[in-house]
């Protein structure tokens, strides 16, 4: 017979059950009011009569007799029978009977009954309650009002590894780590005081006896009360969601990889991002080792692993690895290391447990192990497009759980995603290096030697914008010791902009060799840009953001003899001029339209520049950064140029430091030139009449000046050059002739006249009486040429001061 308890839900409780007492013969000797309510028989009608006769329907007599026999054998019985109601209908009843003896040893039977439906419901409730404590996979903890544990079920025993009996009477949270215990107590106290349940509250449940092992529970708490409202305590349903928590963490890690890795097209930065994502979510230490060619943006060899460079590392604890060295010395993995096997075979390596003696300190050092306490290892290849780029290595040293197959799968997925980002960064680096090589080849490698100006340059390619820019600069020595300073900017970005920049720079050199005026140079460039745009349109080549729609340019020519500087600009920012006394001003130079609009004139302006003046030319990126207003940028530029006596390199760097961010969004060109004036003693000029005797006069004047300068060894060649050029001038041009000698890096001989007729070098036949003058001049001089001005032309020659060319 199963013992039953008396509770308000128990249908066999004395105040709820129908009770009857039977003697040993089966006659009714007792009958309560509830029995009368359920079966309709008053006590007077049944007491003293056989129960079989009054309450049992004849077809049910066999079942009743079997129940009575069982009750006599065991002293009790529980089951269901049909009893006859007073009105003749049958009532399904649940019955519980057990024997008891009076003092006179007369044995009687107490039968308690209830409607079968009520008994069945009560049985289900008891089964549920029994299941909660014995078979339910969800933990159950009952806390008393004094915050002590009253009872736990077997699921808690399995969850904690602590016998259920050991919990009884312990303070709430006693077995948890202090932080976890404090949160558990606060939760129970809150529910106890407010009566409001807490549903699905996540709780770390790390035990003091195993603090390193991660345990996470999902807790639902509610307050228990009796029918009178008296608080009995708090019950908590606790579900072990450690694996679910890990799975969610893995999904979050995958999401982080998508959002955090590959934020830049930089190989080293992408590798560092991968290592940082791994720690501490998946590993205690992580490192990313890439094959050496990959770090340079090159494609690695498919058949040979080769040396690696550690470009990303991250760790927890005091023994975390040192800072990564993206450009450090390459290292070869020892052949027996997991990393070497992974690189060679292209397959992941999982070593859940590393035996203490599996690696010596030396071999672990060779494997780049960051912590000799590491006990579990994963190495996965970083592979993309069929190429192994490197390896990702994960260690666990503080985390007690070894890596498992799920961790390996996650690491492979993360490495696969990261490898694509690394390869994209590598390919971008390769393309950028190729493009920058092209761009660098189109820009001047060094400032040519000349005496007119001292120059400091800064060229900074954009680091944030895609593609190449079209900024360029040039310092071009001209005849007569003059120099041309050029700064330009092609609109747009990419290979087309860089190629157009190269074509414009070549055109500027060609036009400069003709000694054209600055406004004329810009007009010719304008025609060229228009032609380039027309060519692109004709062939349908209009890539977005790369087609040439124009360019800006500033062209200046400085003459150290006259101290005159002639300038013109085509839509370019105006130059800044700093006087020797430190006064800074933007030059009021007509802006002119950008190159490529066509048909609009350009204006040149001439100014005098004192010896030691600064002339600053720059591109729009210096003052046109998004974070900087143009007027503020110009003010800062002027402020950086207020000390003309400072070293020129320092001044140029001051401009960059005050205006250019660490990662400029546009190409930057800054050209600062300090002007020099040739001493008057190094220049001699004479005006000669247009007559035959002027040739002899020119020879005499040149010879005397060269003797004065100590250049007697150049007298013969110079007399010949001066004589031939003066003869041609008075013979073919007419009007006064000017002879000028300039001593600087070269000996310059110039003859000017009022004609624009171009002299031509030709080979005279043996029978010709003339036509050999320019041929002789070309043989005596290192360089010669003609430049044109508004009032005529000048034929010039240059000879090295060391003497005649042999």
mmCIF file of C-alpha atoms in Angstrom, residues 219-552:
data_model
loop_
_atom_site.group_PDB
_atom_site.id
_atom_site.type_symbol
_atom_site.label_atom_id
_atom_site.label_comp_id
_atom_site.label_asym_id
_atom_site.label_seq_id
_atom_site.Cartn_x
_atom_site.Cartn_y
_atom_site.Cartn_z
ATOM 1 C CA UNK A 219 17.207 30.478 -14.238
ATOM 2 C CA UNK A 220 13.479 31.119 -13.728
ATOM 3 C CA UNK A 221 12.434 32.020 -10.170
ATOM 4 C CA UNK A 222 9.048 32.358 -8.478
ATOM 5 C CA UNK A 223 7.826 32.800 -4.928
ATOM 6 C CA UNK A 224 5.923 30.001 -3.145
ATOM 7 C CA UNK A 225 2.929 30.768 -0.910
ATOM 8 C CA UNK A 226 0.340 28.648 0.926
ATOM 9 C CA UNK A 227 -3.441 29.217 0.490
ATOM 10 C CA UNK A 228 -3.372 31.747 3.304
ATOM 11 C CA UNK A 229 -0.677 33.806 1.577
ATOM 12 C CA UNK A 230 2.129 32.831 3.925
ATOM 13 C CA UNK A 231 5.500 32.953 2.125
ATOM 14 C CA UNK A 232 7.128 29.546 1.999
ATOM 15 C CA UNK A 233 10.234 30.412 -0.017
ATOM 16 C CA UNK A 234 11.454 30.673 -3.615
ATOM 17 C CA UNK A 235 11.608 27.905 -6.192
ATOM 18 C CA UNK A 236 14.050 28.124 -9.088
ATOM 19 C CA UNK A 237 14.065 26.170 -12.322
ATOM 20 C CA UNK A 238 17.684 25.938 -13.536
ATOM 21 C CA UNK A 239 18.650 24.769 -17.005
ATOM 22 C CA UNK A 240 22.238 24.034 -17.961
ATOM 23 C CA UNK A 241 22.860 26.088 -21.112
ATOM 24 C CA UNK A 242 26.642 25.913 -21.089
ATOM 25 C CA UNK A 243 26.781 24.301 -24.525
ATOM 26 C CA UNK A 244 24.120 26.649 -25.866
ATOM 27 C CA UNK A 245 26.086 29.582 -24.465
ATOM 28 C CA UNK A 246 29.213 28.340 -26.200
ATOM 29 C CA UNK A 247 27.304 27.924 -29.453
ATOM 30 C CA UNK A 248 25.945 31.467 -29.153
ATOM 31 C CA UNK A 249 29.426 32.698 -28.411
ATOM 32 C CA UNK A 250 30.705 30.928 -31.504
ATOM 33 C CA UNK A 251 27.998 32.554 -33.593
ATOM 34 C CA UNK A 252 28.872 35.911 -32.066
ATOM 35 C CA UNK A 253 32.499 35.238 -32.864
ATOM 36 C CA UNK A 254 31.598 34.529 -36.476
ATOM 37 C CA UNK A 255 29.657 37.779 -36.549
ATOM 38 C CA UNK A 256 32.630 39.634 -35.090
ATOM 39 C CA UNK A 257 34.859 38.207 -37.762
ATOM 40 C CA UNK A 258 32.557 39.635 -40.391
ATOM 41 C CA UNK A 259 32.443 43.072 -38.790
ATOM 42 C CA UNK A 260 35.957 43.407 -37.364
ATOM 43 C CA UNK A 261 38.244 41.572 -39.769
ATOM 44 C CA UNK A 262 39.107 43.183 -43.063
ATOM 45 C CA UNK A 263 38.198 46.726 -42.029
ATOM 46 C CA UNK A 264 41.276 47.892 -43.925
ATOM 47 C CA UNK A 265 43.057 46.611 -46.999
ATOM 48 C CA UNK A 266 46.219 46.145 -44.990
ATOM 49 C CA UNK A 267 47.724 42.665 -44.611
ATOM 50 C CA UNK A 268 49.322 43.221 -41.203
ATOM 51 C CA UNK A 269 46.298 45.016 -39.756
ATOM 52 C CA UNK A 270 43.948 42.264 -40.954
ATOM 53 C CA UNK A 271 46.163 39.620 -39.339
ATOM 54 C CA UNK A 272 46.207 41.538 -36.053
ATOM 55 C CA UNK A 273 42.412 41.832 -36.158
ATOM 56 C CA UNK A 274 42.112 38.058 -36.557
ATOM 57 C CA UNK A 275 44.368 37.368 -33.565
ATOM 58 C CA UNK A 276 42.501 39.869 -31.379
ATOM 59 C CA UNK A 277 39.097 38.383 -32.240
ATOM 60 C CA UNK A 278 40.218 34.934 -31.092
ATOM 61 C CA UNK A 279 41.271 35.974 -27.576
ATOM 62 C CA UNK A 280 39.765 35.311 -25.072
ATOM 63 C CA UNK A 281 36.594 33.975 -26.710
ATOM 64 C CA UNK A 282 38.152 30.883 -28.239
ATOM 65 C CA UNK A 283 41.761 30.738 -27.074
ATOM 66 C CA UNK A 284 44.116 32.126 -24.446
ATOM 67 C CA UNK A 285 46.775 32.892 -27.037
ATOM 68 C CA UNK A 286 46.536 33.361 -30.789
ATOM 69 C CA UNK A 287 49.106 34.110 -33.441
ATOM 70 C CA UNK A 288 48.967 34.689 -37.174
ATOM 71 C CA UNK A 289 52.062 33.750 -39.177
ATOM 72 C CA UNK A 290 52.096 34.619 -42.869
ATOM 73 C CA UNK A 291 54.453 33.456 -45.545
ATOM 74 C CA UNK A 292 57.057 36.088 -46.255
ATOM 75 C CA UNK A 293 55.889 36.936 -49.820
ATOM 76 C CA UNK A 294 52.356 37.568 -48.536
ATOM 77 C CA UNK A 295 53.564 40.296 -46.168
ATOM 78 C CA UNK A 296 55.039 42.057 -49.203
ATOM 79 C CA UNK A 297 51.827 41.764 -51.184
ATOM 80 C CA UNK A 298 53.207 39.019 -53.412
ATOM 81 C CA UNK A 299 51.608 35.691 -54.318
ATOM 82 C CA UNK A 300 53.204 32.805 -52.417
ATOM 83 C CA UNK A 301 54.656 29.808 -54.197
ATOM 84 C CA UNK A 302 52.148 26.952 -54.320
ATOM 85 C CA UNK A 303 54.655 24.154 -53.854
ATOM 86 C CA UNK A 304 56.943 25.544 -51.165
ATOM 87 C CA UNK A 305 56.002 26.745 -47.694
ATOM 88 C CA UNK A 306 59.070 28.870 -46.986
ATOM 89 C CA UNK A 307 59.770 31.216 -44.094
ATOM 90 C CA UNK A 308 57.003 32.993 -42.200
ATOM 91 C CA UNK A 309 56.668 36.337 -40.455
ATOM 92 C CA UNK A 310 54.535 36.770 -37.349
ATOM 93 C CA UNK A 311 52.245 39.677 -38.147
ATOM 94 C CA UNK A 312 49.512 39.216 -35.541
ATOM 95 C CA UNK A 313 49.549 38.015 -31.939
ATOM 96 C CA UNK A 314 47.335 38.363 -28.897
ATOM 97 C CA UNK A 315 47.214 36.701 -25.477
ATOM 98 C CA UNK A 316 45.800 36.899 -21.972
ATOM 99 C CA UNK A 317 47.695 36.964 -18.724
ATOM 100 C CA UNK A 318 51.170 37.990 -17.757
ATOM 101 C CA UNK A 319 52.852 35.794 -20.379
ATOM 102 C CA UNK A 320 51.146 37.240 -23.399
ATOM 103 C CA UNK A 321 53.391 37.488 -26.447
ATOM 104 C CA UNK A 322 55.357 40.576 -27.245
ATOM 105 C CA UNK A 323 54.247 43.084 -29.879
ATOM 106 C CA UNK A 324 53.998 41.771 -33.439
ATOM 107 C CA UNK A 325 56.790 42.644 -35.855
ATOM 108 C CA UNK A 326 55.243 42.833 -39.359
ATOM 109 C CA UNK A 327 58.619 43.557 -40.925
ATOM 110 C CA UNK A 328 60.675 41.364 -38.605
ATOM 111 C CA UNK A 329 63.127 38.743 -39.679
ATOM 112 C CA UNK A 330 61.493 35.703 -41.308
ATOM 113 C CA UNK A 331 61.498 32.461 -39.309
ATOM 114 C CA UNK A 332 61.427 28.850 -40.493
ATOM 115 C CA UNK A 333 59.196 26.452 -38.523
ATOM 116 C CA UNK A 334 60.951 23.299 -37.419
ATOM 117 C CA UNK A 335 59.795 20.363 -39.617
ATOM 118 C CA UNK A 336 58.225 18.453 -36.701
ATOM 119 C CA UNK A 337 56.076 21.348 -35.471
ATOM 120 C CA UNK A 338 52.308 21.393 -36.043
ATOM 121 C CA UNK A 339 52.663 24.700 -37.887
ATOM 122 C CA UNK A 340 55.134 23.211 -40.367
ATOM 123 C CA UNK A 341 52.821 20.248 -41.005
ATOM 124 C CA UNK A 342 49.874 22.554 -41.485
ATOM 125 C CA UNK A 343 51.782 24.742 -43.949
ATOM 126 C CA UNK A 344 53.120 21.782 -45.897
ATOM 127 C CA UNK A 345 49.919 19.718 -46.050
ATOM 128 C CA UNK A 346 47.399 22.552 -45.996
ATOM 129 C CA UNK A 347 45.313 20.679 -43.397
ATOM 130 C CA UNK A 348 44.347 21.682 -39.845
ATOM 131 C CA UNK A 349 46.022 20.173 -36.795
ATOM 132 C CA UNK A 350 44.154 19.524 -33.540
ATOM 133 C CA UNK A 351 46.079 18.399 -30.477
ATOM 134 C CA UNK A 352 43.529 18.424 -27.640
ATOM 135 C CA UNK A 353 46.109 17.459 -25.024
ATOM 136 C CA UNK A 354 49.768 18.345 -25.251
ATOM 137 C CA UNK A 355 51.786 15.974 -23.063
ATOM 138 C CA UNK A 356 54.129 17.869 -20.736
ATOM 139 C CA UNK A 357 57.159 16.314 -22.408
ATOM 140 C CA UNK A 358 55.891 16.554 -25.980
ATOM 141 C CA UNK A 359 57.792 19.771 -26.593
ATOM 142 C CA UNK A 360 60.996 20.951 -25.038
ATOM 143 C CA UNK A 361 61.434 24.624 -24.343
ATOM 144 C CA UNK A 362 63.611 24.888 -27.436
ATOM 145 C CA UNK A 363 61.151 23.172 -29.742
ATOM 146 C CA UNK A 364 58.273 25.239 -28.422
ATOM 147 C CA UNK A 365 60.308 28.342 -29.048
ATOM 148 C CA UNK A 366 60.791 27.131 -32.592
ATOM 149 C CA UNK A 367 57.040 26.694 -32.864
ATOM 150 C CA UNK A 368 56.523 30.261 -31.647
ATOM 151 C CA UNK A 369 54.697 29.025 -28.522
ATOM 152 C CA UNK A 370 53.873 32.034 -26.321
ATOM 153 C CA UNK A 371 53.361 30.097 -23.087
ATOM 154 C CA UNK A 372 55.057 26.907 -21.899
ATOM 155 C CA UNK A 373 51.910 26.153 -19.855
ATOM 156 C CA UNK A 374 49.876 25.648 -23.047
ATOM 157 C CA UNK A 375 48.043 22.323 -22.848
ATOM 158 C CA UNK A 376 45.897 22.321 -25.987
ATOM 159 C CA UNK A 377 46.606 23.433 -29.543
ATOM 160 C CA UNK A 378 44.851 24.148 -32.827
ATOM 161 C CA UNK A 379 46.645 25.103 -36.040
ATOM 162 C CA UNK A 380 44.586 25.887 -39.137
ATOM 163 C CA UNK A 381 45.799 27.026 -42.561
ATOM 164 C CA UNK A 382 44.918 30.438 -43.891
ATOM 165 C CA UNK A 383 43.992 29.433 -47.418
ATOM 166 C CA UNK A 384 42.323 31.433 -50.175
ATOM 167 C CA UNK A 385 41.964 30.794 -53.903
ATOM 168 C CA UNK A 386 43.794 27.498 -53.532
ATOM 169 C CA UNK A 387 46.864 29.071 -51.911
ATOM 170 C CA UNK A 388 48.081 28.704 -48.336
ATOM 171 C CA UNK A 389 48.948 32.183 -47.107
ATOM 172 C CA UNK A 390 49.995 31.228 -43.581
ATOM 173 C CA UNK A 391 48.717 29.637 -40.391
ATOM 174 C CA UNK A 392 46.542 30.589 -37.460
ATOM 175 C CA UNK A 393 47.715 29.026 -34.180
ATOM 176 C CA UNK A 394 45.532 28.866 -31.072
ATOM 177 C CA UNK A 395 46.675 27.790 -27.594
ATOM 178 C CA UNK A 396 44.855 27.204 -24.339
ATOM 179 C CA UNK A 397 46.811 27.549 -21.117
ATOM 180 C CA UNK A 398 44.490 29.152 -18.546
ATOM 181 C CA UNK A 399 41.262 27.742 -19.906
ATOM 182 C CA UNK A 400 41.141 24.195 -18.473
ATOM 183 C CA UNK A 401 38.983 22.617 -21.174
ATOM 184 C CA UNK A 402 40.917 21.226 -24.137
ATOM 185 C CA UNK A 403 40.043 22.148 -27.669
ATOM 186 C CA UNK A 404 37.474 19.859 -29.231
ATOM 187 C CA UNK A 405 36.155 19.127 -32.703
ATOM 188 C CA UNK A 406 33.600 21.956 -32.560
ATOM 189 C CA UNK A 407 36.378 24.398 -31.722
ATOM 190 C CA UNK A 408 38.376 23.167 -34.703
ATOM 191 C CA UNK A 409 35.380 23.595 -36.998
ATOM 192 C CA UNK A 410 34.867 27.127 -35.716
ATOM 193 C CA UNK A 411 38.553 27.960 -36.084
ATOM 194 C CA UNK A 412 38.516 26.686 -39.674
ATOM 195 C CA UNK A 413 35.484 28.812 -40.505
ATOM 196 C CA UNK A 414 37.046 31.899 -38.937
ATOM 197 C CA UNK A 415 40.366 31.259 -40.657
ATOM 198 C CA UNK A 416 38.643 30.758 -44.002
ATOM 199 C CA UNK A 417 36.862 34.087 -43.741
ATOM 200 C CA UNK A 418 39.958 35.859 -42.532
ATOM 201 C CA UNK A 419 42.088 34.322 -45.286
ATOM 202 C CA UNK A 420 39.835 35.872 -47.916
ATOM 203 C CA UNK A 421 40.249 39.276 -46.249
ATOM 204 C CA UNK A 422 44.024 38.786 -45.992
ATOM 205 C CA UNK A 423 44.254 37.746 -49.631
ATOM 206 C CA UNK A 424 42.161 40.738 -50.683
ATOM 207 C CA UNK A 425 44.513 42.960 -48.702
ATOM 208 C CA UNK A 426 47.505 41.208 -50.278
ATOM 209 C CA UNK A 427 46.164 41.665 -53.785
ATOM 210 C CA UNK A 428 45.310 45.288 -53.056
ATOM 211 C CA UNK A 429 48.828 45.812 -51.723
ATOM 212 C CA UNK A 430 50.253 44.206 -54.847
ATOM 213 C CA UNK A 431 48.149 46.418 -57.082
ATOM 214 C CA UNK A 432 48.963 49.501 -55.050
ATOM 215 C CA UNK A 433 52.672 48.762 -55.158
ATOM 216 C CA UNK A 434 52.503 48.286 -58.911
ATOM 217 C CA UNK A 435 50.539 51.484 -59.276
ATOM 218 C CA UNK A 436 52.812 53.436 -56.959
ATOM 219 C CA UNK A 437 55.811 52.121 -58.863
ATOM 220 C CA UNK A 438 54.237 53.448 -62.029
ATOM 221 C CA UNK A 439 53.422 56.733 -60.369
ATOM 222 C CA UNK A 440 56.903 57.072 -58.875
ATOM 223 C CA UNK A 441 58.457 56.390 -62.254
ATOM 224 C CA UNK A 442 56.453 59.279 -63.663
ATOM 225 C CA UNK A 443 57.639 61.715 -60.978
ATOM 226 C CA UNK A 444 61.132 63.206 -60.753
ATOM 227 C CA UNK A 445 63.533 61.071 -58.758
ATOM 228 C CA UNK A 446 65.654 64.033 -57.615
ATOM 229 C CA UNK A 447 65.825 67.797 -57.934
ATOM 230 C CA UNK A 448 68.187 68.684 -60.790
ATOM 231 C CA UNK A 449 71.221 70.850 -60.111
ATOM 232 C CA UNK A 450 70.667 74.541 -60.754
ATOM 233 C CA UNK A 451 71.725 77.817 -59.135
ATOM 234 C CA UNK A 452 68.536 79.852 -59.194
ATOM 235 C CA UNK A 453 66.693 78.353 -56.206
ATOM 236 C CA UNK A 454 67.180 76.021 -53.291
ATOM 237 C CA UNK A 455 64.268 73.542 -53.194
ATOM 238 C CA UNK A 456 62.598 71.332 -50.544
ATOM 239 C CA UNK A 457 59.846 68.913 -51.617
ATOM 240 C CA UNK A 458 57.218 66.735 -50.007
ATOM 241 C CA UNK A 459 55.086 64.285 -51.953
ATOM 242 C CA UNK A 460 52.610 62.207 -49.930
ATOM 243 C CA UNK A 461 50.234 59.854 -51.751
ATOM 244 C CA UNK A 462 46.723 59.542 -50.385
ATOM 245 C CA UNK A 463 46.297 56.693 -47.918
ATOM 246 C CA UNK A 464 42.507 56.714 -47.575
ATOM 247 C CA UNK A 465 41.268 57.172 -51.148
ATOM 248 C CA UNK A 466 41.271 54.291 -53.652
ATOM 249 C CA UNK A 467 43.547 54.442 -56.646
ATOM 250 C CA UNK A 468 46.355 56.754 -57.615
ATOM 251 C CA UNK A 469 46.251 60.500 -57.726
ATOM 252 C CA UNK A 470 47.416 62.796 -60.466
ATOM 253 C CA UNK A 471 49.469 65.296 -58.456
ATOM 254 C CA UNK A 472 52.889 66.124 -59.854
ATOM 255 C CA UNK A 473 55.734 68.597 -59.508
ATOM 256 C CA UNK A 474 58.852 69.540 -61.398
ATOM 257 C CA UNK A 475 61.953 71.659 -61.168
ATOM 258 C CA UNK A 476 63.242 72.300 -64.706
ATOM 259 C CA UNK A 477 66.502 74.134 -65.374
ATOM 260 C CA UNK A 478 66.153 76.645 -68.218
ATOM 261 C CA UNK A 479 68.589 78.595 -70.290
ATOM 262 C CA UNK A 480 70.218 81.695 -68.882
ATOM 263 C CA UNK A 481 70.468 80.199 -65.352
ATOM 264 C CA UNK A 482 66.687 80.399 -65.013
ATOM 265 C CA UNK A 483 64.491 77.688 -63.516
ATOM 266 C CA UNK A 484 60.884 76.605 -64.005
ATOM 267 C CA UNK A 485 58.847 75.464 -60.987
ATOM 268 C CA UNK A 486 55.756 73.406 -61.774
ATOM 269 C CA UNK A 487 52.998 71.925 -59.602
ATOM 270 C CA UNK A 488 49.903 70.289 -61.081
ATOM 271 C CA UNK A 489 46.948 68.079 -60.230
ATOM 272 C CA UNK A 490 44.962 65.897 -62.621
ATOM 273 C CA UNK A 491 41.295 65.665 -61.714
ATOM 274 C CA UNK A 492 40.205 62.143 -60.770
ATOM 275 C CA UNK A 493 42.030 59.091 -59.493
ATOM 276 C CA UNK A 494 43.376 55.818 -60.768
ATOM 277 C CA UNK A 495 45.732 54.601 -63.450
ATOM 278 C CA UNK A 496 44.226 56.982 -66.005
ATOM 279 C CA UNK A 497 44.902 59.970 -63.767
ATOM 280 C CA UNK A 498 48.488 58.835 -63.166
ATOM 281 C CA UNK A 499 49.078 58.163 -66.851
ATOM 282 C CA UNK A 500 47.642 61.541 -67.793
ATOM 283 C CA UNK A 501 49.857 63.142 -65.183
ATOM 284 C CA UNK A 502 52.879 61.521 -66.839
ATOM 285 C CA UNK A 503 51.831 62.794 -70.266
ATOM 286 C CA UNK A 504 51.297 66.307 -68.960
ATOM 287 C CA UNK A 505 54.641 66.280 -67.186
ATOM 288 C CA UNK A 506 56.349 65.197 -70.400
ATOM 289 C CA UNK A 507 54.530 67.946 -72.261
ATOM 290 C CA UNK A 508 55.646 70.519 -69.706
ATOM 291 C CA UNK A 509 59.266 69.451 -70.157
ATOM 292 C CA UNK A 510 58.908 69.767 -73.919
ATOM 293 C CA UNK A 511 57.284 73.185 -73.693
ATOM 294 C CA UNK A 512 59.822 74.335 -71.125
ATOM 295 C CA UNK A 513 62.630 73.456 -73.519
ATOM 296 C CA UNK A 514 61.083 75.918 -75.968
ATOM 297 C CA UNK A 515 61.417 78.666 -73.339
ATOM 298 C CA UNK A 516 57.776 79.697 -73.760
ATOM 299 C CA UNK A 517 56.131 82.184 -71.431
ATOM 300 C CA UNK A 518 54.094 80.656 -68.538
ATOM 301 C CA UNK A 519 50.736 81.658 -70.010
ATOM 302 C CA UNK A 520 51.724 80.162 -73.362
ATOM 303 C CA UNK A 521 52.787 76.916 -71.669
ATOM 304 C CA UNK A 522 49.380 76.653 -69.988
ATOM 305 C CA UNK A 523 47.586 77.303 -73.249
ATOM 306 C CA UNK A 524 49.453 74.446 -74.906
ATOM 307 C CA UNK A 525 48.690 72.167 -71.928
ATOM 308 C CA UNK A 526 45.030 73.121 -72.146
ATOM 309 C CA UNK A 527 44.965 71.920 -75.754
ATOM 310 C CA UNK A 528 46.610 68.639 -74.731
ATOM 311 C CA UNK A 529 44.107 67.908 -71.919
ATOM 312 C CA UNK A 530 41.218 68.639 -74.284
ATOM 313 C CA UNK A 531 42.733 66.226 -76.797
ATOM 314 C CA UNK A 532 43.120 63.492 -74.153
ATOM 315 C CA UNK A 533 39.496 63.856 -73.058
ATOM 316 C CA UNK A 534 38.359 63.672 -76.672
ATOM 317 C CA UNK A 535 40.380 60.487 -77.189
ATOM 318 C CA UNK A 536 38.717 58.836 -74.199
ATOM 319 C CA UNK A 537 35.276 59.808 -75.388
ATOM 320 C CA UNK A 538 35.996 58.576 -78.903
ATOM 321 C CA UNK A 539 36.917 55.075 -77.743
ATOM 322 C CA UNK A 540 34.131 54.934 -75.134
ATOM 323 C CA UNK A 541 36.570 54.680 -72.227
ATOM 324 C CA UNK A 542 34.789 56.347 -69.360
ATOM 325 C CA UNK A 543 35.397 54.339 -66.163
ATOM 326 C CA UNK A 544 33.603 55.941 -63.247
ATOM 327 C CA UNK A 545 35.866 58.230 -61.275
ATOM 328 C CA UNK A 546 38.788 57.760 -63.683
ATOM 329 C CA UNK A 547 37.990 59.673 -66.838
ATOM 330 C CA UNK A 548 40.043 62.819 -67.386
ATOM 331 C CA UNK A 549 37.821 65.908 -67.112
ATOM 332 C CA UNK A 550 40.538 68.433 -66.436
ATOM 333 C CA UNK A 551 43.636 69.354 -64.509
ATOM 334 C CA UNK A 552 45.071 72.293 -62.641
#
